[in-house]
Coordinates of C-alpha atoms in Angstrom, one line a residue:
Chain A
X1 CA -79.7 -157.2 -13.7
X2 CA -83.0 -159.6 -14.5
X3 CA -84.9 -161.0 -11.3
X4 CA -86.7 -163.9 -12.7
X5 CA -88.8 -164.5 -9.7
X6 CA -92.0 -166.8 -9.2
X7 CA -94.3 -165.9 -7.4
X8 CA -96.3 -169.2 -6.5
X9 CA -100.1 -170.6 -6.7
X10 CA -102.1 -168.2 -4.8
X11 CA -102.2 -164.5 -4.1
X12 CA -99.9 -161.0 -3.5
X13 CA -98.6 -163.2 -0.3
X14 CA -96.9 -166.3 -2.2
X15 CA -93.7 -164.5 -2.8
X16 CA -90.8 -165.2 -0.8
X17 CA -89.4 -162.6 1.5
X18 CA -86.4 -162.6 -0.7
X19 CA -88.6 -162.3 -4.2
X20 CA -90.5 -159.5 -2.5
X21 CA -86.8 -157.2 -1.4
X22 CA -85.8 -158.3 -5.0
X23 CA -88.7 -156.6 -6.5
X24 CA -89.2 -153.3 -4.7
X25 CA -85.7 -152.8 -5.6
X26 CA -86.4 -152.6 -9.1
X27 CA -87.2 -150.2 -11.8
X28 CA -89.2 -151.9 -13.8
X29 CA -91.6 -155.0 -13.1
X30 CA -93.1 -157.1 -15.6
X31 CA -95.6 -160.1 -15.2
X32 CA -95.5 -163.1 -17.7
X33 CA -99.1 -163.7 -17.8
X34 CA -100.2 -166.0 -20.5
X35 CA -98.6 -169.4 -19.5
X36 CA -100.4 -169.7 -16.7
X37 CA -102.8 -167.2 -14.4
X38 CA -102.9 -165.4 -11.0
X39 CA -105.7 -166.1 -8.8
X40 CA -105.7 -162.5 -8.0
X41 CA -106.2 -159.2 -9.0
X42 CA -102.5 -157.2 -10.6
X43 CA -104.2 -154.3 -8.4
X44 CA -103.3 -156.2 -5.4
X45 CA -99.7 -157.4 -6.5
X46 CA -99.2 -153.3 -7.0
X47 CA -100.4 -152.2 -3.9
X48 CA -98.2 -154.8 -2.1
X49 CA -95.1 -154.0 -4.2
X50 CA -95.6 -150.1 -4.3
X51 CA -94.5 -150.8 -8.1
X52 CA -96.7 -150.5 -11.1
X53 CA -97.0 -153.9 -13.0
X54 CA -96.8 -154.4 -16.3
X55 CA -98.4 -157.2 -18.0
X56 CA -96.8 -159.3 -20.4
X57 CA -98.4 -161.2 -22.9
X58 CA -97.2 -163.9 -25.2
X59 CA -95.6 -161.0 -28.1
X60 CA -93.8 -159.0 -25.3
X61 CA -92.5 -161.9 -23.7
X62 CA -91.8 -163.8 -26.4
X63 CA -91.0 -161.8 -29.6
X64 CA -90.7 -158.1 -28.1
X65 CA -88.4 -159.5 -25.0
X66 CA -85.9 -156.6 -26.0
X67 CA -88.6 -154.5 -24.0
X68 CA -87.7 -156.8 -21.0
X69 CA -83.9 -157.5 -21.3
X70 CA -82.5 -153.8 -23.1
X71 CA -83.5 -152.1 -19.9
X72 CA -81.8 -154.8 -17.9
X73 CA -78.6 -153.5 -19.1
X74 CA -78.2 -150.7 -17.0
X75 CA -81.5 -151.0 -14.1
X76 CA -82.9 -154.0 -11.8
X77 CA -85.7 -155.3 -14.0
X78 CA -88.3 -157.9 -12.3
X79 CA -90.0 -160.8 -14.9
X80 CA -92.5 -162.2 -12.7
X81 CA -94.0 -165.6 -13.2
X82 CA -97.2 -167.2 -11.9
X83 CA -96.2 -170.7 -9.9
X84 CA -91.5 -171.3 -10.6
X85 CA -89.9 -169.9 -12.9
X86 CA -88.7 -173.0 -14.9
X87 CA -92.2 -174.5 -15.7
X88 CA -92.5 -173.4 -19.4
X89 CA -89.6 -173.3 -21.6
X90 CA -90.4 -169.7 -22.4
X91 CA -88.4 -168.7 -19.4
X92 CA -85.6 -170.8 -20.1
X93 CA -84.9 -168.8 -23.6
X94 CA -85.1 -165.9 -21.4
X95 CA -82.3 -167.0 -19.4
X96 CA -80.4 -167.8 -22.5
X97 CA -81.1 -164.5 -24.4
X98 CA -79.7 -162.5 -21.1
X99 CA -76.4 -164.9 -21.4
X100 CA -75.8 -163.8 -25.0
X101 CA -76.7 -160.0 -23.9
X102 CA -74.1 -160.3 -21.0
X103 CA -76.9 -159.3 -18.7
X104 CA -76.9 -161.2 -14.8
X105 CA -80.0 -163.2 -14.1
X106 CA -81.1 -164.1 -10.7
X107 CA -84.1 -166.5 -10.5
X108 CA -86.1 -166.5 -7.3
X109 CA -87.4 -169.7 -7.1
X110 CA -91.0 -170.5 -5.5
X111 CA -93.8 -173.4 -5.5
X112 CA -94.7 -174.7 -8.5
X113 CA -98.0 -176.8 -10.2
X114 CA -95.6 -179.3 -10.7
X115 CA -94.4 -180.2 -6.8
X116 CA -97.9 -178.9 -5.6
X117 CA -99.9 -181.3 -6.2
X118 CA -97.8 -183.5 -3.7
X119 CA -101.2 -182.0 -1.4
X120 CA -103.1 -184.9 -2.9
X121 CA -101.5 -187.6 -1.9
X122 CA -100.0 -189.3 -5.1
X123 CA -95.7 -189.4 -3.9
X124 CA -93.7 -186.5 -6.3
X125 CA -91.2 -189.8 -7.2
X126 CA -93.4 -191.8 -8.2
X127 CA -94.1 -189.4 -11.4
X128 CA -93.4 -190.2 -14.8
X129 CA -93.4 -187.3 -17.5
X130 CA -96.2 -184.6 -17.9
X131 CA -98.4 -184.1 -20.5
X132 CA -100.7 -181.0 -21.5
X133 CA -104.2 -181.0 -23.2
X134 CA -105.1 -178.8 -25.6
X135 CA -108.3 -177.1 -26.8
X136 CA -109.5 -178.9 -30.1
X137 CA -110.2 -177.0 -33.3
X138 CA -112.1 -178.2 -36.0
X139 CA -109.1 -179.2 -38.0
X140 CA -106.3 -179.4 -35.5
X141 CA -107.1 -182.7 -32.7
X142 CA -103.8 -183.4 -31.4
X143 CA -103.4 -186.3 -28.7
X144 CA -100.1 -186.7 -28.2
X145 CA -100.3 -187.1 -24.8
X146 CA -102.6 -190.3 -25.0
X147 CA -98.6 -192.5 -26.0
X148 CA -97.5 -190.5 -23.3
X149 CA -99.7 -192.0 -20.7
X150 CA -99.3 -195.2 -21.9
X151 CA -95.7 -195.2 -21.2
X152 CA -96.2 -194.2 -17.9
X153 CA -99.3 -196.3 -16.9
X154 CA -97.3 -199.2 -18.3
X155 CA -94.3 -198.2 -16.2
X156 CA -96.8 -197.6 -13.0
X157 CA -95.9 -193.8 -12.9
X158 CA -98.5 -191.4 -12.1
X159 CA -98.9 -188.1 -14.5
X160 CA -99.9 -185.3 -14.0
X161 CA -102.1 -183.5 -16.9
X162 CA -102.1 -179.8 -17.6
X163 CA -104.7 -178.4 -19.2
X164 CA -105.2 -175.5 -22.0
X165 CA -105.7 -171.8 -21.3
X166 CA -106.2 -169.8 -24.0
X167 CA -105.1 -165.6 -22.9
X168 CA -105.5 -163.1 -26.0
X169 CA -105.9 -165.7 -28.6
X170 CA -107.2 -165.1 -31.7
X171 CA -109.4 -167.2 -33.7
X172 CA -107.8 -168.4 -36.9
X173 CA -110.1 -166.4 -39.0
X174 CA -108.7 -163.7 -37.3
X175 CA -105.4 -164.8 -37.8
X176 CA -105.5 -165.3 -41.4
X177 CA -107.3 -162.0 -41.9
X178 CA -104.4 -160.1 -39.6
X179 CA -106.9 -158.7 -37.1
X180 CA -105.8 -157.8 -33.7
X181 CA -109.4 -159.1 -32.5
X182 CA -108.8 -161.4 -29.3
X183 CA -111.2 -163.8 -28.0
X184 CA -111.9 -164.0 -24.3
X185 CA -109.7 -165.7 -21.8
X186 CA -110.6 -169.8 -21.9
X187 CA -109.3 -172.0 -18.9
X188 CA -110.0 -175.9 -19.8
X189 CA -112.1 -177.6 -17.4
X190 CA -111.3 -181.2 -15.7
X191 CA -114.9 -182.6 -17.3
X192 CA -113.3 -181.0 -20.9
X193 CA -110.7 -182.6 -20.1
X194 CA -111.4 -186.3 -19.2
X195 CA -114.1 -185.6 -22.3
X196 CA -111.4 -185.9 -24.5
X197 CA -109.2 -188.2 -22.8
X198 CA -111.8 -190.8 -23.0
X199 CA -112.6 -189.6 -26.6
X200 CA -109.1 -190.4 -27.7
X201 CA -109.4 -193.7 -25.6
X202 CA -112.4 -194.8 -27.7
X203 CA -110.6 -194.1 -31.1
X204 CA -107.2 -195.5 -30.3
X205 CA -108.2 -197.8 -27.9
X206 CA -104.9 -199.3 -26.3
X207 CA -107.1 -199.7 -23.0
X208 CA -104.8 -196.3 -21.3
X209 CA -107.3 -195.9 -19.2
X210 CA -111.2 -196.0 -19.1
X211 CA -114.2 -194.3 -16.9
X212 CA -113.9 -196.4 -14.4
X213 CA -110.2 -195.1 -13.8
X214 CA -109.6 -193.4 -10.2
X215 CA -108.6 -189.9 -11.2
X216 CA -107.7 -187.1 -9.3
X217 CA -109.0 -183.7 -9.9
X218 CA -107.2 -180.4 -8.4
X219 CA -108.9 -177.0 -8.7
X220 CA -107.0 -174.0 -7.5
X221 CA -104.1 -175.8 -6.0
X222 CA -102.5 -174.1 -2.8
X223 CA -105.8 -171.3 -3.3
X224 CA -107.8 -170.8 -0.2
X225 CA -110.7 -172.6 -1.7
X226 CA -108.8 -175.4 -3.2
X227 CA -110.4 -178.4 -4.4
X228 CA -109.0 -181.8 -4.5
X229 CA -111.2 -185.0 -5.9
X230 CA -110.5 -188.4 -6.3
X231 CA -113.1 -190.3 -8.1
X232 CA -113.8 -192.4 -11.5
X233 CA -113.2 -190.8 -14.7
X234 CA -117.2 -191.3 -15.1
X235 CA -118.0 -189.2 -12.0
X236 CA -115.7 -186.3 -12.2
X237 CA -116.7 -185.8 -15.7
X238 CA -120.0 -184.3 -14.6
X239 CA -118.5 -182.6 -11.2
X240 CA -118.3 -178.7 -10.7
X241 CA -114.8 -178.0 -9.8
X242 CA -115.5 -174.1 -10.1
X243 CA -113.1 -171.1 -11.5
X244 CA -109.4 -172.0 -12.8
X245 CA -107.1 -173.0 -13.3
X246 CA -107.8 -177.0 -13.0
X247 CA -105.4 -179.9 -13.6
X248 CA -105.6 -184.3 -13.4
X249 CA -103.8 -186.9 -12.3
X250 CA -104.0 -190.1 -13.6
X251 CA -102.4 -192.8 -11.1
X252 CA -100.0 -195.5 -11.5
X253 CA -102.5 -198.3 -12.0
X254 CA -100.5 -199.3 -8.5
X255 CA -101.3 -196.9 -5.9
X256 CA -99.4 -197.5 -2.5
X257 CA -101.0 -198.0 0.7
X258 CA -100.2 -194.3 2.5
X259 CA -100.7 -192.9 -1.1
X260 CA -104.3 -194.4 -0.8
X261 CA -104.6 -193.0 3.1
X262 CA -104.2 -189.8 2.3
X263 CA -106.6 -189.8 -1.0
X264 CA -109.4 -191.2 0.7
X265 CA -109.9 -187.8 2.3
X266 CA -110.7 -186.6 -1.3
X267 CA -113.1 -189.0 -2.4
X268 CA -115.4 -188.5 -5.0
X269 CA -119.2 -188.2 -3.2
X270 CA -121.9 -188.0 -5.8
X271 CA -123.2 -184.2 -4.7
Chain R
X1 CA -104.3 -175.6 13.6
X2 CA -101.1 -177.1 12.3
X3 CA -99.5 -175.5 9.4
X4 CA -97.0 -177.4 7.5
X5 CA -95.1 -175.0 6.2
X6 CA -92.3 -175.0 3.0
X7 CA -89.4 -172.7 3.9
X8 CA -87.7 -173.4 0.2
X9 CA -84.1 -174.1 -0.2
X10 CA -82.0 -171.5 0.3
X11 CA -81.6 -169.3 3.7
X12 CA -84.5 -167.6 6.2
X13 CA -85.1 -165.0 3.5
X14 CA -87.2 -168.3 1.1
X15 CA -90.2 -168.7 3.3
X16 CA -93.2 -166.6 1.4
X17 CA -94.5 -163.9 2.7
X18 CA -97.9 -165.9 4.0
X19 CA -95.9 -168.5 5.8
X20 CA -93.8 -166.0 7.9
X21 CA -97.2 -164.8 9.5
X22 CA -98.1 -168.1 9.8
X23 CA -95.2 -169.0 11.9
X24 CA -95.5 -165.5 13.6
X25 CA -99.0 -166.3 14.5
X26 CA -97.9 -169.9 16.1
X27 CA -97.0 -170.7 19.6
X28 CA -95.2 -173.8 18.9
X29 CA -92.7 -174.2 15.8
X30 CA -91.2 -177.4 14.5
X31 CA -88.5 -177.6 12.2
X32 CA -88.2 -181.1 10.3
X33 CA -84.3 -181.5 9.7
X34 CA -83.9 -184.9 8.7
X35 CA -85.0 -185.3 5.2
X36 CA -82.7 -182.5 3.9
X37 CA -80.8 -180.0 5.4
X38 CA -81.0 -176.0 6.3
X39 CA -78.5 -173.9 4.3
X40 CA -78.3 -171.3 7.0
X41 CA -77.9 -171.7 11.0
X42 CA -80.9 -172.5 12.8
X43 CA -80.4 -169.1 14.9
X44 CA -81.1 -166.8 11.6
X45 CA -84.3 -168.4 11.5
X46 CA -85.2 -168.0 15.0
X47 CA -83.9 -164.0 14.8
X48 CA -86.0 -163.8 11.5
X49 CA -89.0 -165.2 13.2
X50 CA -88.9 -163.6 16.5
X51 CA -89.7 -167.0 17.7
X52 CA -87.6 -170.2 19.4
X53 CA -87.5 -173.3 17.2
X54 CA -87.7 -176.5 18.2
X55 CA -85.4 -179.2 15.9
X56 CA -87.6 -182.2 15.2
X57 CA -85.3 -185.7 14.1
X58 CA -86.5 -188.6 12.7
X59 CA -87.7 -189.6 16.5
X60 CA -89.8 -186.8 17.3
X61 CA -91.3 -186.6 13.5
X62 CA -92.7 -190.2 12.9
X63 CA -92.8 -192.1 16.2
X64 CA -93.0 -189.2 18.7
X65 CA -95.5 -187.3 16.9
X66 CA -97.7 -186.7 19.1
X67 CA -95.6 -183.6 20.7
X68 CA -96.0 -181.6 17.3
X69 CA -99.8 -182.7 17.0
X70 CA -101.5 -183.0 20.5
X71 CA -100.7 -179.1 21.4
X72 CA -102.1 -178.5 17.7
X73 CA -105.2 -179.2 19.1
X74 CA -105.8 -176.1 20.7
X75 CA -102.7 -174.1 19.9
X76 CA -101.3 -172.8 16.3
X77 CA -98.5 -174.8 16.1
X78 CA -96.5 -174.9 12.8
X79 CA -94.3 -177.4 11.0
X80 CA -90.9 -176.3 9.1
X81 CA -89.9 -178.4 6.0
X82 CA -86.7 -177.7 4.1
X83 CA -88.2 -177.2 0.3
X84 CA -91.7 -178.1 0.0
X85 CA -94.2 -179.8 2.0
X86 CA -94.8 -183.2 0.0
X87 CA -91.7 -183.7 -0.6
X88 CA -91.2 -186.9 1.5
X89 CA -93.4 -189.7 2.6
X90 CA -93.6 -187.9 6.1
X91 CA -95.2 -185.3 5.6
X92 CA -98.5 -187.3 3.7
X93 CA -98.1 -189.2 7.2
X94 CA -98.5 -186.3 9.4
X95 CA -101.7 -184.8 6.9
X96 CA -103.6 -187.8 7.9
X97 CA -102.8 -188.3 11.3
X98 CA -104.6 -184.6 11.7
X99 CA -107.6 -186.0 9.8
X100 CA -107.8 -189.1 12.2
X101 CA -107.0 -186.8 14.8
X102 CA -109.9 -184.0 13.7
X103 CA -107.1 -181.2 13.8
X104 CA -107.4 -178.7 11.1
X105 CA -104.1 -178.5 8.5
X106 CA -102.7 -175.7 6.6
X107 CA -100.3 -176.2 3.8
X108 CA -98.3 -173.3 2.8
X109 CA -96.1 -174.2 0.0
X110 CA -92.6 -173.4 -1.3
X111 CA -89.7 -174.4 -4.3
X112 CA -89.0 -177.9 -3.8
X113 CA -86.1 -179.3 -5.4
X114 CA -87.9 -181.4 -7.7
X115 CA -89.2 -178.5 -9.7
X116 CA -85.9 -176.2 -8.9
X117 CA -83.7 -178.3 -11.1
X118 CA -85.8 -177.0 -14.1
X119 CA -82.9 -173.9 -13.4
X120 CA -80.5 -176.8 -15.1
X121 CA -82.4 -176.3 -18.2
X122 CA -83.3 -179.4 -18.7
X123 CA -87.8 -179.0 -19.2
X124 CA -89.5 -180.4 -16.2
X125 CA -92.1 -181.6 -18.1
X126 CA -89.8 -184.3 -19.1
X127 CA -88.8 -185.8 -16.1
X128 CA -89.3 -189.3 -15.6
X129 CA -90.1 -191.0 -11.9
X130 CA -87.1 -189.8 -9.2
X131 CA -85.0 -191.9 -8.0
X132 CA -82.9 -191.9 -4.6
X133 CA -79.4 -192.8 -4.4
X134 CA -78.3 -194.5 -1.2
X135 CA -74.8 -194.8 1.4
X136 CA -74.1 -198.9 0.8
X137 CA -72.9 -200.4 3.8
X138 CA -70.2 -204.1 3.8
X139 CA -74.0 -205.9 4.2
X140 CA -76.4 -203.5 1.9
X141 CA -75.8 -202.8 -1.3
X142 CA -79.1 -201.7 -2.8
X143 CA -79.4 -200.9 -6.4
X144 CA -83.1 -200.4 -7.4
X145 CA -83.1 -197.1 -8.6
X146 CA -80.9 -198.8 -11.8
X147 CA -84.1 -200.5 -13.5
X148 CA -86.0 -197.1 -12.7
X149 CA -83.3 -195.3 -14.6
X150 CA -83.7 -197.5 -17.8
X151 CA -87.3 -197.3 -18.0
X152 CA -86.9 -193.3 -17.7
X153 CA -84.2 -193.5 -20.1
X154 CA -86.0 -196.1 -22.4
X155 CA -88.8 -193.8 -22.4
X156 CA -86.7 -190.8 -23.2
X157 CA -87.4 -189.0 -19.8
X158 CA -84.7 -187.5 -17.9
X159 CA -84.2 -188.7 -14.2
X160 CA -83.5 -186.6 -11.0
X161 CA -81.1 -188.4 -8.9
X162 CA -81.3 -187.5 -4.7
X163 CA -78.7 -188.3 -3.0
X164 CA -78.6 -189.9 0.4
X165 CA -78.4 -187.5 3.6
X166 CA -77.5 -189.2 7.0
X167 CA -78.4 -187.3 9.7
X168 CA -78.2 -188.6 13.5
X169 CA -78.0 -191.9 12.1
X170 CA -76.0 -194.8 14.9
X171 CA -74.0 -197.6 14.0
X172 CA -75.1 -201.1 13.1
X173 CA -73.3 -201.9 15.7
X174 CA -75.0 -199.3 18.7
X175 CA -77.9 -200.2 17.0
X176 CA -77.7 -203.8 18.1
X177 CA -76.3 -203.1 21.4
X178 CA -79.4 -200.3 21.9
X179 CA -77.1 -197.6 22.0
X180 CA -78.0 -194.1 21.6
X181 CA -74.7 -192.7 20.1
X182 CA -74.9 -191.0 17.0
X183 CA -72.3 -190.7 13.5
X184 CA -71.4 -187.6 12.8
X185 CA -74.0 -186.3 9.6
X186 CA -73.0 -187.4 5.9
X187 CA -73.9 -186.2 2.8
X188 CA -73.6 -188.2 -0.2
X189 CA -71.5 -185.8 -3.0
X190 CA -71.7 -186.0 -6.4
X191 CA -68.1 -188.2 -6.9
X192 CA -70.0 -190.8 -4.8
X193 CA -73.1 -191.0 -6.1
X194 CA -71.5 -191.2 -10.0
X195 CA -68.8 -193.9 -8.2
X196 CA -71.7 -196.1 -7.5
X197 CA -74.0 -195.7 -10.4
X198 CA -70.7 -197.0 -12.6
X199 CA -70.4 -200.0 -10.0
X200 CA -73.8 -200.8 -10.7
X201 CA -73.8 -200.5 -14.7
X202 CA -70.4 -202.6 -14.5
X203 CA -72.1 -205.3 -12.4
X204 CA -75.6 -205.1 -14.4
X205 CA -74.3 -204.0 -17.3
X206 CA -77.5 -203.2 -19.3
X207 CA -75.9 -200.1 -21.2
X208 CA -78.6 -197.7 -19.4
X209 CA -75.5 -194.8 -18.9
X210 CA -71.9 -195.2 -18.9
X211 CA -69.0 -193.2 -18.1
X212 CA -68.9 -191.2 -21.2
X213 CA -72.7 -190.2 -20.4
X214 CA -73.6 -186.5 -20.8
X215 CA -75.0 -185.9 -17.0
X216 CA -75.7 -182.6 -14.6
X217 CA -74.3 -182.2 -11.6
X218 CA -76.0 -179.4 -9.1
X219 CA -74.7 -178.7 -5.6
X220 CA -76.8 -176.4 -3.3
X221 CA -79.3 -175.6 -5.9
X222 CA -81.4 -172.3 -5.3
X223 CA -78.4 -170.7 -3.2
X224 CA -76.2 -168.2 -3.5
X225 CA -73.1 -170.0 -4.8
X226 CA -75.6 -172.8 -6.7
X227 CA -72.7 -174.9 -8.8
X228 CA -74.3 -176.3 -12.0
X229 CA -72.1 -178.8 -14.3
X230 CA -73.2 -180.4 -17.5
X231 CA -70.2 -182.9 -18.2
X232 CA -69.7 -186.1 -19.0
X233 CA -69.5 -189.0 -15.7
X234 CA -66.3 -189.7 -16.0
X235 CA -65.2 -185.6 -15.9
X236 CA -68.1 -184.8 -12.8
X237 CA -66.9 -188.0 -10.9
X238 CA -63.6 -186.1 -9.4
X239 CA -64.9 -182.6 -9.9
X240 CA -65.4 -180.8 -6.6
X241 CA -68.5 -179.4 -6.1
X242 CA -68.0 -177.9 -2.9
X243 CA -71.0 -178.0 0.4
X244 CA -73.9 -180.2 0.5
X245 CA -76.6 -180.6 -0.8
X246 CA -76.1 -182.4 -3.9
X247 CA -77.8 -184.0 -6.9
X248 CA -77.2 -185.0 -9.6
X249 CA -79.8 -184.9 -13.8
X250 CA -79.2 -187.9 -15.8
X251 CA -80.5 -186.4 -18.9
X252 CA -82.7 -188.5 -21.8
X253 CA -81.0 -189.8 -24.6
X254 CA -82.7 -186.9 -27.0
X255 CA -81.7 -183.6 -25.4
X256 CA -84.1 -180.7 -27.4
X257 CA -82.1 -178.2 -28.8
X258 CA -83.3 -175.2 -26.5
X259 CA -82.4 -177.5 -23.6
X260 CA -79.1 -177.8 -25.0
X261 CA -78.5 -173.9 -25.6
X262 CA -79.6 -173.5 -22.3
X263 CA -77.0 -176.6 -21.1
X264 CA -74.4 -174.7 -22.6
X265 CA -73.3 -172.5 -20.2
X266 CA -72.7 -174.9 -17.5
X267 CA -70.3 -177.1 -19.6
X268 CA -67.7 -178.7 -18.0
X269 CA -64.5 -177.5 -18.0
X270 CA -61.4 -179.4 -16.6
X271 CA -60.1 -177.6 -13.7

């Protein structure tokens, strides 16, 4: 049997009571750890559990899943994921691979980045799709997320904008040279972020947005120290959100009148 | 303090760990049971929580408010919500009555069935705006989720579809004569829902779906006998899904391919 199991935004205490009797009765625990972060240490998720944790990185996920699903034959085997377990498509191969293997999944569902940020304000219905910003390399400047926008701002959705991490990457020198030399961890800012939004703005210029767009920036959603502002594009480009991980919302350019109530108690004052 | 706390979608066993000592540490709790529904008695919860629970209608939520929030002046009191907290227009309400009202909130969050239905397969990150389905009555027949639908499906986003709940709704009829006698609870199903969509393409008829349209049916999503049907209209609109609550995917007209692998296995088969 494979628990799938999320474990929400926060800390050791984010599980549900089910996801936690799901997990100490397993064998084997595993933490998907390169989609998205935990905002606290794996010591702590042990010392709750009374399991050891093992961290799984984008190769033993991904390529080297047989490590996750062979012992699932015969044992209860936990996958843990940062936030639901449906947010990156990763997991949904996962559940696909155990079908084929004739192994039963049970996910465990919890809070995800993507109903979350309902704690700002902006109505979950009123969404349109998401898009995600990458880091830029020298050669590689994708922006396929600026159409994206578009179609939603056109359509008065709001989006919501995930940005980059980068966990055990390795630089493409590295790459091309085969070394198993990682770089450190990178978590894209919001001011990286509406950077190059505005950049690809200025070159494509189909008036998406501009700096005097009301934003919304969301540090550490459902964390203790949680940081939600709403401000220009100008003024949050400059702000100090603090650690990760961070994410935007751009508004419909209609925001409704008890959407605007409850932003106004995250507006953007110049610090 | 109030906390307004997500108990997920399932049973007692989906609150997280840190909102069961929330509500633990409370002297009043609240539990918001008009917006959706409780999959397990309200007792279980009271025996899980070692604490009585106090059913909050429409009444008590928005115009009688007051009762949750003046003894969360002084007291801990804490606020229940099937699935998460943002889910419905509400909850933002309540959030900045407590600001107006200098009473510090809480959010503990939890799945919501807007980022459950990622369990379908189908990648969240591809969901358009959500649109809600509703009973028509001889005199009101809205329709307006159908335009919202075509843009989504213009746009190539799929669209989560919530059906209507009617809980300790009265009559037109009590209504006019100020009587306080209430219809037994409905739940919109599936059949319904696809019944009226058709109705409204045949009376619109802007080709945004039609019967032979690929859709996803999912009935009590996140609990133990969760039904999931990928079929076409016509098949889904006699199939019996069984116990509230229902929704219902209407999927873009592009499907990727691993949302199709992962589609698969829910296929419609004729009973």
């Amino acid at each position: 049997m494979l628990y799938i199991i999320g474990l929400g935004l926060y800390d050791e205490k984010d599980i549900t009571v089910r996801g936690l009797e799901a997990v100490k009765s397993c064998d084997l625990v595993f933490l998907e750890h390169y989609t998205a972060i935990l905002q606290c240490d794996i010591a702590k998720l042990e010392e709750f559990y009374g399991k050891k944790v093992i961290i799984g990185d984008r190769d033993l996920v991904e390529t080297e899943a047989d490590q996750i699903l062979e012992p699932a034959k015969t044992k209860n085997v936990a996958l843990l994921v940062v936030g639901d377990v449906y947010g990156a498509t990763t997991h949904s191969d996962i559940f696909v691979r155990c079908q084929k293997m004739g192994i039963e999944v049970k996910v465990i569902h919890n809070a995800s980045i993507m109903n979350a940020v309902g704690c700002s304000g902006l109505q979950l219905y009123r969404f349109g799709q998401t898009v995600s910003v990458c880091f830029w390399s020298e050669h590689w400047k994708p922006s396929s997320y600026y159409p994206k926008i578009k179609i939603n701002r056109d359509n008065n959705m709001h989006t919501l904008v995930l940005l980059d991490i980068k966990v055990k990457e390795r630089s493409e020198e590295n790459i091309i040279k085969g070394r198993d030399i990682f770089e450190p961890p990178r978590y894209m800012t919001i001011n990286q972020c509406i950077e190059q939004l505005l950049e690809v703005e200025k070159e494509q210029h189909l008036g998406v947005y501009d700096e005097d767009t009301m934003v919304v920036g969301m540090a550490r959603v459902a964390c203790a120290d949680q940081k939600i502002v709403y401000g220009k594009m100008k003024d949050l480009l400059r702000y100090d959100f603090g650690a990760p991980m961070h994410c935007l919302l751009i508004p419909a350019p209609q925001i409704d009148d008890p959407e605007l109530d409850h932003l106004e108690y995250f507006k953007y004052k110049s610090e």
